[in-house]
Amino acid sequence: MSVIRLALAQQPAPDDPSGRLSLLRQWCEAAAADGAHLLLLPEMWSTGYAPERMNAAHAWGDDEAILAEISQLADGLGLAIGFTYLARRDGALRNRLRLYGADGSVALQYDKVHICDFTDGTETALQGGEGFVCADVELGGETVRIGAMICFDREFPESGRSLMRQGAELALVPNACPMREDAELGDVRLQQLRGRALENRFAVALCNYPAPQYDGASCLIDARGHLLAVAGEQAQLLSADLDLTALRRWRAEQDEVWGPDAQRPSCYR
């Protein structure tokens, strides 16, 4: 049996940016000591997803010193680290996820495609990415095909389907919104995400902000849509194991029924 351990840092971003790296180091060290192979942070952790910080003054270029420091942290602990930040690219601002591998190299980089048009204009100044990407990432001696959706992306079936077509086994979802907000329907967004995992036969790891900013519910969902682990509302470091052997066996079995041969892309217009 081949198992990878994920750590979901359901933690608030510090108000003082100078304390950001020390907190990240603390969580990474705790995750590594617990045997984790990958740690994921909530959406736009560089700014805490605060509207007043969604501007060029808080954006990071590729030469930002903290990026090199996080790379060194990943390499030193042998821990993959996935985090989103406000990125600066050719004069434009983007909502970017960067995943450093356990050797400190950039294993995956993705810019959020679906930009939210909130009433406060939080994201309207951002430029959307060009498409969804996957990469083969070494985790605990296993090569795992990983893709990403950032928050609002998961609302669109096309996001998950694009990753599925690229062979994704695990989708990372940095998040910044309520996951249990609907008093009548309950945790409808969690149920939606379980469906997204099932229909695309990949696992999903979501990391959200705790209360009072949002309502937690960071979770790991397997490729059958089963909820393997879910956090409450409070800040915590949630660890969860994903059985890759079982995931791959089930995917192979289901491909015979609803795999590529069963699909009719010419009708999906």
Short mmCIF file of N, CA and C in Angstrom, two decimals, residues 115-124 152:
data_model
loop_
_atom_site.label_atom_id
_atom_site.label_comp_id
_atom_site.label_asym_id
_atom_site.label_seq_id
_atom_site.Cartn_x
_atom_site.Cartn_y
_atom_site.Cartn_z
N ILE A 115 -12.02 34.66 -11.96
CA ILE A 115 -11.90 35.82 -11.07
C ILE A 115 -13.30 36.24 -10.60
N CYS A 116 -13.48 36.37 -9.29
CA CYS A 116 -14.77 36.73 -8.71
C CYS A 116 -15.03 38.24 -8.85
N ASP A 117 -16.25 38.59 -9.20
CA ASP A 117 -16.65 39.99 -9.26
C ASP A 117 -17.52 40.30 -8.04
N PHE A 118 -16.86 40.37 -6.87
CA PHE A 118 -17.59 40.66 -5.64
C PHE A 118 -18.03 42.12 -5.61
N THR A 119 -19.02 42.39 -4.76
CA THR A 119 -19.53 43.76 -4.67
C THR A 119 -18.47 44.73 -4.15
N ASP A 120 -17.49 44.23 -3.36
CA ASP A 120 -16.45 45.12 -2.85
C ASP A 120 -15.28 45.25 -3.84
N GLY A 121 -15.39 44.57 -4.98
CA GLY A 121 -14.35 44.71 -6.00
C GLY A 121 -13.03 44.05 -5.64
N THR A 122 -13.05 43.08 -4.69
CA THR A 122 -11.81 42.50 -4.19
C THR A 122 -10.91 41.99 -5.31
N GLU A 123 -11.48 41.22 -6.22
CA GLU A 123 -10.65 40.56 -7.22
C GLU A 123 -10.69 41.19 -8.60
N THR A 124 -11.50 42.20 -8.80
CA THR A 124 -11.68 42.73 -10.15
C THR A 124 -10.41 43.35 -10.73
N PHE A 152 -12.91 29.93 -6.20
CA PHE A 152 -14.01 30.09 -7.15
C PHE A 152 -13.91 29.11 -8.33
#
